[in-house]
Every structure is written in structure tokens, then in C-alpha cells.
Amino acid sequence: MSTEASRIRVTDLQGVMRVEFVDRDILDEAAIRQISSELVRRVDAAASPLMLISFRGVEHLSSAALGALITVNSLAKKRGGQLRLSDIKPSILEVFVITKLNKLFHISDTAERALEGFGRK
Amino acid sequence: MTSSHNLADAADEGSVRLREDNAEIEQVQVRIAEALERRDYAPAAVFAIRLSIEEAVMNGFQHGNRADPNKMVEVRWSIDQARANFHILDEGEGFDPSAVPDPTLDENLEIPSGRGLMLIRAYMTDARYHDPGNHLEMSFRKPVAP
């Protein structure tokens, strides 16, 4: 089921919310605030939220976007759920490595791989 | 008429004063990216420089100018075949860059802010603030081809 959200597309994948971005560049502060509030709202609405964010097609990502992901990750954990990330192109993966956020996030090469074992602690 | 070869040899220099307006910021980013591409900067270098400018400009608006819509951020650049230099100036009171906590420490990993400056330092060859901390000078040296 897709939503009407303008910046993200959300699909229900057997209980996992798969999120994809509409934009190639996730840099604009206002857009990031909008994305963050949409993700937080969805995570907040689920009992044990399982969310997979795919970065397929994303070319640029700012530190403000990383901040939004951290917020969503913390909230998902707090609510007994999980956040996983996938399909991150090498140049953006480097941003996660530089900031050591690859230690904080569960990152998989592909969405299919990320879905394996999702929900099992 | 200037040939494209001569155009690429000359330094591309510019200066703009920006409002916190996405279209204006995007416009200057595109202008700088085109100048870099004309001088054969690799896609990874263009990515690094673009990200650094984005972070520096947003830091200027958010932290320097404290999101005051009446204050602007100035971007100056000079790009030649070997090096790209940038100055980012905000209209705030400045800050002490050494006081920014290290976001890569385990205890700080879940703090959602404070990574812009470290990304700039990681991607650019050199980055330093001039006193009182509202003027960032940063540069990228193009790697020499083997």
C-alpha cells in the first residue's frame, strides 16, 4: 500500500514498512524535516515497528539526513522495533563510515538481504 | 571567442550572498559543480566538495546565523586545475570549533546533530575557521594522476 506522502514511498512488505525516497538528493532542511516527521509518525503508530529504508536512487545525503535517521532508529528501538538500511551507493556509504554510523545502523547491500531475519533479535 | 581549453585553464572565481533559499543554494552548487567538471575533477571529488559546501552553508544558516531569516551566508570560490578554494562566511557571532563534541565516540553516536564539520574535515584537504568562528576557509587539492 503506498501513501500520499510527497517525499517518501512506503510499501508494506509482510509486516515491514519499506521506505524509498522520491528525491535523488536528501539535502534540503525543510524536506528532511518533512521526511523525519513522516517516518517518526509511522514508527510511533506501530507496536513493534519494523522499518527498512532503501536508498536506491539516492545520490546525495547531508548530515541533517543522518540526524533524522538516528532519531528514527532510536524511536524504533524504544518501541521494541528495528530499523534497517539498504541499497546505499558507495559514495554515500562512505559518509556512514566516516561518521562511524555504520556501527549504529544495520546496513545491508540489498533490500532482500535486509529482510532476512528481520524482527528476530 | 575563448576556446574551451583556455576556459578550463583559467581559474573560475565567484562570490554570492545567499538567503536560506533552496533554489539559490542549488544554483550555486550547480555552478560550482560545472566549474569542477570542466576542470576534470573526478565524480568522487565533486561529490565531496558538494557535500562540504552544503554542510558549511547549512551550518552558517542554522548555527552561525541561528536561523535568522534576515542574515545571509556568503560563498566565495576559486577553482583551477589543481585546487578548489572556498570561503563560507555567516553573519553570526562565531563559535569555538574545538568545543564541538566528537560525534564518532560511542557515547555520542546517537546524538542526531554535530556531524557537518567532521564531514567537511574528512572530505576536504584543508578546513579551518578564522576567528571569531564565522568564516570557514576550506580547500580541495585534486589528486595528481599517476
mmCIF file of C-alpha atoms in Angstrom:
data_model
loop_
_atom_site.group_PDB
_atom_site.id
_atom_site.type_symbol
_atom_site.label_atom_id
_atom_site.label_comp_id
_atom_site.label_asym_id
_atom_site.label_seq_id
_atom_site.Cartn_x
_atom_site.Cartn_y
_atom_site.Cartn_z
ATOM 1 C CA MET A 1 0.000 0.000 0.000
ATOM 2 C CA SER A 2 1.513 3.313 -0.997
ATOM 3 C CA THR A 3 0.940 6.541 0.875
ATOM 4 C CA GLU A 4 0.224 10.008 -0.442
ATOM 5 C CA ALA A 5 3.471 11.320 1.111
ATOM 6 C CA SER A 6 5.364 13.544 -1.267
ATOM 7 C CA ARG A 7 8.944 12.781 -0.223
ATOM 8 C CA ILE A 8 8.798 9.050 0.523
ATOM 9 C CA ARG A 9 7.045 5.963 -0.771
ATOM 10 C CA VAL A 10 6.078 3.381 1.826
ATOM 11 C CA THR A 11 5.198 -0.213 0.990
ATOM 12 C CA ASP A 12 4.018 -2.859 3.424
ATOM 13 C CA LEU A 13 6.190 -5.932 2.930
ATOM 14 C CA GLN A 14 4.789 -8.687 5.139
ATOM 15 C CA GLY A 15 4.750 -6.501 8.211
ATOM 16 C CA VAL A 16 7.862 -4.500 7.315
ATOM 17 C CA MET A 17 7.485 -0.879 6.251
ATOM 18 C CA ARG A 18 9.755 -0.480 3.236
ATOM 19 C CA VAL A 19 10.578 3.171 2.656
ATOM 20 C CA GLU A 20 12.011 4.631 -0.551
ATOM 21 C CA PHE A 21 12.846 8.234 -1.283
ATOM 22 C CA VAL A 22 11.270 10.246 -4.045
ATOM 23 C CA ASP A 23 14.232 12.637 -4.294
ATOM 24 C CA ARG A 24 17.737 11.918 -5.567
ATOM 25 C CA ASP A 25 19.257 14.440 -3.170
ATOM 26 C CA ILE A 26 18.333 14.487 0.504
ATOM 27 C CA LEU A 27 19.906 17.797 1.427
ATOM 28 C CA ASP A 28 17.172 20.362 1.824
ATOM 29 C CA GLU A 29 16.473 21.055 5.510
ATOM 30 C CA ALA A 30 12.734 21.511 5.057
ATOM 31 C CA ALA A 31 12.454 18.272 3.082
ATOM 32 C CA ILE A 32 14.464 16.423 5.720
ATOM 33 C CA ARG A 33 12.192 17.757 8.463
ATOM 34 C CA GLN A 34 9.187 16.552 6.483
ATOM 35 C CA ILE A 35 10.715 13.115 5.880
ATOM 36 C CA SER A 36 11.701 12.840 9.532
ATOM 37 C CA SER A 37 8.235 13.686 10.806
ATOM 38 C CA GLU A 38 6.625 11.223 8.380
ATOM 39 C CA LEU A 39 8.944 8.430 9.470
ATOM 40 C CA VAL A 40 8.538 9.242 13.162
ATOM 41 C CA ARG A 41 4.758 9.268 12.785
ATOM 42 C CA ARG A 42 4.812 5.816 11.159
ATOM 43 C CA VAL A 43 7.201 4.320 13.702
ATOM 44 C CA ASP A 44 5.186 5.842 16.533
ATOM 45 C CA ALA A 45 1.966 4.329 15.201
ATOM 46 C CA ALA A 46 3.246 0.725 15.230
ATOM 47 C CA ALA A 47 3.566 -1.547 18.267
ATOM 48 C CA SER A 48 6.936 -3.079 17.329
ATOM 49 C CA PRO A 49 7.841 -1.160 14.192
ATOM 50 C CA LEU A 50 9.976 -2.893 11.571
ATOM 51 C CA MET A 51 11.207 -0.367 9.036
ATOM 52 C CA LEU A 52 13.513 -0.864 6.067
ATOM 53 C CA ILE A 53 14.768 2.302 4.402
ATOM 54 C CA SER A 54 16.111 1.726 0.895
ATOM 55 C CA PHE A 55 18.446 4.351 -0.570
ATOM 56 C CA ARG A 56 18.059 3.134 -4.127
ATOM 57 C CA GLY A 57 18.374 6.147 -6.423
ATOM 58 C CA VAL A 58 19.700 8.478 -3.710
ATOM 59 C CA GLU A 59 22.799 10.393 -4.822
ATOM 60 C CA HIS A 60 23.466 12.870 -2.022
ATOM 61 C CA LEU A 61 22.794 12.867 1.692
ATOM 62 C CA SER A 62 23.582 15.562 4.258
ATOM 63 C CA SER A 63 24.401 15.306 7.940
ATOM 64 C CA ALA A 64 20.903 16.600 8.705
ATOM 65 C CA ALA A 65 19.508 13.489 6.988
ATOM 66 C CA LEU A 66 21.795 11.333 9.124
ATOM 67 C CA GLY A 67 20.334 13.071 12.161
ATOM 68 C CA ALA A 68 16.818 12.183 11.040
ATOM 69 C CA LEU A 69 17.822 8.534 10.618
ATOM 70 C CA ILE A 70 19.326 8.489 14.120
ATOM 71 C CA THR A 71 16.096 9.867 15.557
ATOM 72 C CA VAL A 72 14.009 7.243 13.763
ATOM 73 C CA ASN A 73 16.393 4.459 14.783
ATOM 74 C CA SER A 74 16.249 5.476 18.454
ATOM 75 C CA LEU A 75 12.470 5.636 18.400
ATOM 76 C CA ALA A 76 12.132 2.259 16.652
ATOM 77 C CA LYS A 77 14.379 0.633 19.263
ATOM 78 C CA LYS A 78 12.498 2.319 22.091
ATOM 79 C CA ARG A 79 9.250 0.872 20.762
ATOM 80 C CA GLY A 80 10.704 -2.633 20.520
ATOM 81 C CA GLY A 81 11.210 -2.497 16.773
ATOM 82 C CA GLN A 82 14.088 -2.267 14.325
ATOM 83 C CA LEU A 83 15.318 -0.012 11.563
ATOM 84 C CA ARG A 84 17.441 -1.380 8.738
ATOM 85 C CA LEU A 85 19.033 0.409 5.782
ATOM 86 C CA SER A 86 19.799 -0.956 2.324
ATOM 87 C CA ASP A 87 20.838 -0.147 -1.258
ATOM 88 C CA ILE A 88 23.315 2.556 -0.245
ATOM 89 C CA LYS A 89 25.659 3.545 -3.055
ATOM 90 C CA PRO A 90 29.377 3.514 -2.205
ATOM 91 C CA SER A 91 29.829 7.297 -2.038
ATOM 92 C CA ILE A 92 27.022 7.608 0.497
ATOM 93 C CA LEU A 93 28.135 4.513 2.410
ATOM 94 C CA GLU A 94 31.425 6.333 2.899
ATOM 95 C CA VAL A 95 29.516 9.070 4.753
ATOM 96 C CA PHE A 96 28.233 6.417 7.182
ATOM 97 C CA VAL A 97 31.745 5.007 7.599
ATOM 98 C CA ILE A 98 33.367 8.427 8.192
ATOM 99 C CA THR A 99 30.809 9.247 10.863
ATOM 100 C CA LYS A 100 31.018 5.658 12.227
ATOM 101 C CA LEU A 101 27.262 5.415 11.924
ATOM 102 C CA ASN A 102 27.793 2.094 10.162
ATOM 103 C CA LYS A 103 28.301 0.826 13.748
ATOM 104 C CA LEU A 104 24.925 2.163 14.819
ATOM 105 C CA PHE A 105 22.796 1.110 11.841
ATOM 106 C CA HIS A 106 22.067 -2.319 10.419
ATOM 107 C CA ILE A 107 23.111 -1.835 6.775
ATOM 108 C CA SER A 108 22.602 -4.427 4.026
ATOM 109 C CA ASP A 109 23.608 -4.433 0.357
ATOM 110 C CA THR A 110 20.083 -5.114 -0.843
ATOM 111 C CA ALA A 111 16.554 -4.871 0.482
ATOM 112 C CA GLU A 112 16.162 -8.642 0.069
ATOM 113 C CA ARG A 113 19.144 -9.291 2.291
ATOM 114 C CA ALA A 114 17.954 -6.736 4.844
ATOM 115 C CA LEU A 115 14.623 -8.522 5.099
ATOM 116 C CA GLU A 116 16.285 -11.804 6.092
ATOM 117 C CA GLY A 117 15.721 -12.361 9.787
ATOM 118 C CA PHE A 118 14.001 -9.016 10.263
ATOM 119 C CA GLY A 119 12.125 -8.951 13.536
ATOM 120 C CA ARG A 120 14.269 -11.590 15.203
ATOM 121 C CA LYS A 121 16.539 -10.130 17.860
ATOM 122 C CA MET B 1 35.900 33.838 -28.505
ATOM 123 C CA THR B 2 37.643 31.928 -25.728
ATOM 124 C CA SER B 3 38.333 28.303 -26.532
ATOM 125 C CA SER B 4 37.085 25.648 -24.120
ATOM 126 C CA HIS B 5 40.723 24.722 -23.425
ATOM 127 C CA ASN B 6 41.578 28.249 -22.325
ATOM 128 C CA LEU B 7 38.362 28.491 -20.371
ATOM 129 C CA ALA B 8 39.243 25.367 -18.429
ATOM 130 C CA ASP B 9 42.768 26.652 -17.745
ATOM 131 C CA ALA B 10 41.591 29.909 -16.217
ATOM 132 C CA ALA B 11 40.514 29.944 -12.597
ATOM 133 C CA ASP B 12 36.775 30.107 -12.088
ATOM 134 C CA GLU B 13 36.123 32.660 -9.394
ATOM 135 C CA GLY B 14 32.890 33.827 -7.919
ATOM 136 C CA SER B 15 31.089 35.145 -4.905
ATOM 137 C CA VAL B 16 27.436 35.067 -3.913
ATOM 138 C CA ARG B 17 25.466 36.115 -0.884
ATOM 139 C CA LEU B 18 22.744 33.594 -0.153
ATOM 140 C CA ARG B 19 19.460 33.675 1.675
ATOM 141 C CA GLU B 20 18.297 30.373 3.153
ATOM 142 C CA ASP B 21 16.564 29.546 -0.075
ATOM 143 C CA ASN B 22 16.942 26.076 -1.568
ATOM 144 C CA ALA B 23 16.795 27.275 -5.159
ATOM 145 C CA GLU B 24 19.576 29.819 -4.561
ATOM 146 C CA ILE B 25 21.754 27.270 -2.779
ATOM 147 C CA GLU B 26 21.161 24.683 -5.512
ATOM 148 C CA GLN B 27 22.033 27.241 -8.174
ATOM 149 C CA VAL B 28 25.439 27.978 -6.682
ATOM 150 C CA GLN B 29 26.083 24.258 -6.125
ATOM 151 C CA VAL B 30 25.378 23.568 -9.805
ATOM 152 C CA ARG B 31 27.620 26.456 -10.878
ATOM 153 C CA ILE B 32 30.490 25.159 -8.758
ATOM 154 C CA ALA B 33 29.949 21.529 -9.859
ATOM 155 C CA GLU B 34 30.077 22.609 -13.511
ATOM 156 C CA ALA B 35 33.314 24.525 -12.922
ATOM 157 C CA LEU B 36 34.826 21.436 -11.284
ATOM 158 C CA GLU B 37 33.697 19.123 -14.073
ATOM 159 C CA ARG B 38 35.152 21.454 -16.725
ATOM 160 C CA ARG B 39 38.485 21.056 -14.959
ATOM 161 C CA ASP B 40 38.243 17.251 -14.841
ATOM 162 C CA TYR B 41 37.657 16.834 -11.127
ATOM 163 C CA ALA B 42 36.573 13.213 -10.596
ATOM 164 C CA PRO B 43 32.935 12.475 -9.677
ATOM 165 C CA ALA B 44 34.054 11.486 -6.164
ATOM 166 C CA ALA B 45 35.740 14.885 -5.763
ATOM 167 C CA VAL B 46 32.650 16.711 -6.996
ATOM 168 C CA PHE B 47 30.560 14.697 -4.508
ATOM 169 C CA ALA B 48 32.948 15.538 -1.661
ATOM 170 C CA ILE B 49 33.060 19.236 -2.464
ATOM 171 C CA ARG B 50 29.333 19.498 -2.981
ATOM 172 C CA LEU B 51 28.633 17.801 0.345
ATOM 173 C CA SER B 52 31.157 20.025 2.126
ATOM 174 C CA ILE B 53 29.655 23.213 0.703
ATOM 175 C CA GLU B 54 26.169 22.034 1.663
ATOM 176 C CA GLU B 55 27.270 21.302 5.216
ATOM 177 C CA ALA B 56 29.199 24.576 5.531
ATOM 178 C CA VAL B 57 26.352 26.698 4.187
ATOM 179 C CA MET B 58 23.743 24.974 6.364
ATOM 180 C CA ASN B 59 25.992 25.335 9.426
ATOM 181 C CA GLY B 60 26.238 29.028 8.574
ATOM 182 C CA PHE B 61 22.479 29.444 8.434
ATOM 183 C CA GLN B 62 21.494 27.167 11.296
ATOM 184 C CA HIS B 63 24.291 27.579 13.842
ATOM 185 C CA GLY B 64 26.024 30.788 12.722
ATOM 186 C CA ASN B 65 23.027 32.931 11.853
ATOM 187 C CA ARG B 66 20.792 30.973 14.262
ATOM 188 C CA ALA B 67 18.177 30.664 11.522
ATOM 189 C CA ASP B 68 17.653 34.447 11.435
ATOM 190 C CA PRO B 69 15.947 34.993 8.049
ATOM 191 C CA ASN B 70 17.458 38.487 7.801
ATOM 192 C CA LYS B 71 21.004 37.165 7.858
ATOM 193 C CA MET B 72 22.885 35.810 4.875
ATOM 194 C CA VAL B 73 25.712 33.424 4.115
ATOM 195 C CA GLU B 74 28.394 34.377 1.626
ATOM 196 C CA VAL B 75 30.161 31.800 -0.539
ATOM 197 C CA ARG B 76 33.365 32.699 -2.381
ATOM 198 C CA TRP B 77 35.253 30.291 -4.575
ATOM 199 C CA SER B 78 38.289 29.983 -6.765
ATOM 200 C CA ILE B 79 38.712 26.802 -8.794
ATOM 201 C CA ASP B 80 41.642 25.954 -11.026
ATOM 202 C CA GLN B 81 43.090 22.762 -12.472
ATOM 203 C CA ALA B 82 44.845 21.789 -9.254
ATOM 204 C CA ARG B 83 42.875 23.195 -6.381
ATOM 205 C CA ALA B 84 39.440 24.409 -5.352
ATOM 206 C CA ASN B 85 39.286 27.015 -2.564
ATOM 207 C CA PHE B 86 36.175 28.150 -0.739
ATOM 208 C CA HIS B 87 35.274 30.724 1.888
ATOM 209 C CA ILE B 88 31.943 30.436 3.678
ATOM 210 C CA LEU B 89 31.037 33.426 5.849
ATOM 211 C CA ASP B 90 27.989 33.796 8.042
ATOM 212 C CA GLU B 91 26.732 36.830 9.947
ATOM 213 C CA GLY B 92 26.717 35.232 13.366
ATOM 214 C CA GLU B 93 28.957 35.723 16.376
ATOM 215 C CA GLY B 94 31.162 32.739 15.638
ATOM 216 C CA PHE B 95 31.964 29.680 17.711
ATOM 217 C CA ASP B 96 34.835 27.592 19.014
ATOM 218 C CA PRO B 97 35.215 24.609 16.658
ATOM 219 C CA SER B 98 37.287 22.745 19.243
ATOM 220 C CA ALA B 99 34.270 22.728 21.568
ATOM 221 C CA VAL B 100 32.188 20.588 19.186
ATOM 222 C CA PRO B 101 31.961 17.083 20.695
ATOM 223 C CA ASP B 102 33.413 14.209 18.666
ATOM 224 C CA PRO B 103 30.298 12.578 17.144
ATOM 225 C CA THR B 104 32.157 9.344 16.407
ATOM 226 C CA LEU B 105 32.655 8.464 20.079
ATOM 227 C CA ASP B 106 30.395 5.577 21.108
ATOM 228 C CA GLU B 107 28.616 7.729 23.691
ATOM 229 C CA ASN B 108 27.801 10.364 21.041
ATOM 230 C CA LEU B 109 26.730 8.096 18.175
ATOM 231 C CA GLU B 110 23.037 8.504 18.915
ATOM 232 C CA ILE B 111 23.155 12.308 19.115
ATOM 233 C CA PRO B 112 21.396 13.410 15.917
ATOM 234 C CA SER B 113 23.479 16.541 15.211
ATOM 235 C CA GLY B 114 27.091 17.728 15.026
ATOM 236 C CA ARG B 115 28.412 15.786 12.018
ATOM 237 C CA GLY B 116 28.638 18.528 9.391
ATOM 238 C CA LEU B 117 32.037 19.845 10.423
ATOM 239 C CA MET B 118 33.551 16.384 10.685
ATOM 240 C CA LEU B 119 32.345 15.519 7.175
ATOM 241 C CA ILE B 120 33.929 18.725 5.866
ATOM 242 C CA ARG B 121 37.212 17.862 7.575
ATOM 243 C CA ALA B 122 37.086 14.310 6.226
ATOM 244 C CA TYR B 123 36.350 15.260 2.638
ATOM 245 C CA MET B 124 38.337 18.438 2.137
ATOM 246 C CA THR B 125 42.143 18.640 2.009
ATOM 247 C CA ASP B 126 42.118 21.524 4.453
ATOM 248 C CA ALA B 127 39.416 23.268 6.506
ATOM 249 C CA ARG B 128 39.835 25.910 9.179
ATOM 250 C CA TYR B 129 37.772 28.583 10.851
ATOM 251 C CA HIS B 130 39.054 32.117 11.113
ATOM 252 C CA ASP B 131 38.330 33.978 14.354
ATOM 253 C CA PRO B 132 35.774 34.503 15.731
ATOM 254 C CA GLY B 133 34.481 31.363 14.017
ATOM 255 C CA ASN B 134 32.086 32.710 11.423
ATOM 256 C CA HIS B 135 34.442 32.340 8.458
ATOM 257 C CA LEU B 136 35.302 28.869 7.207
ATOM 258 C CA GLU B 137 38.085 28.527 4.668
ATOM 259 C CA MET B 138 38.338 25.131 3.014
ATOM 260 C CA SER B 139 40.153 23.716 0.043
ATOM 261 C CA PHE B 140 40.367 20.565 -2.018
ATOM 262 C CA ARG B 141 43.532 19.600 -3.844
ATOM 263 C CA LYS B 142 42.931 17.473 -6.894
ATOM 264 C CA PRO B 143 44.896 14.205 -6.589
ATOM 265 C CA VAL B 144 47.762 14.048 -9.063
ATOM 266 C CA ALA B 145 47.153 11.439 -11.759
ATOM 267 C CA PRO B 146 49.668 8.543 -11.563
#
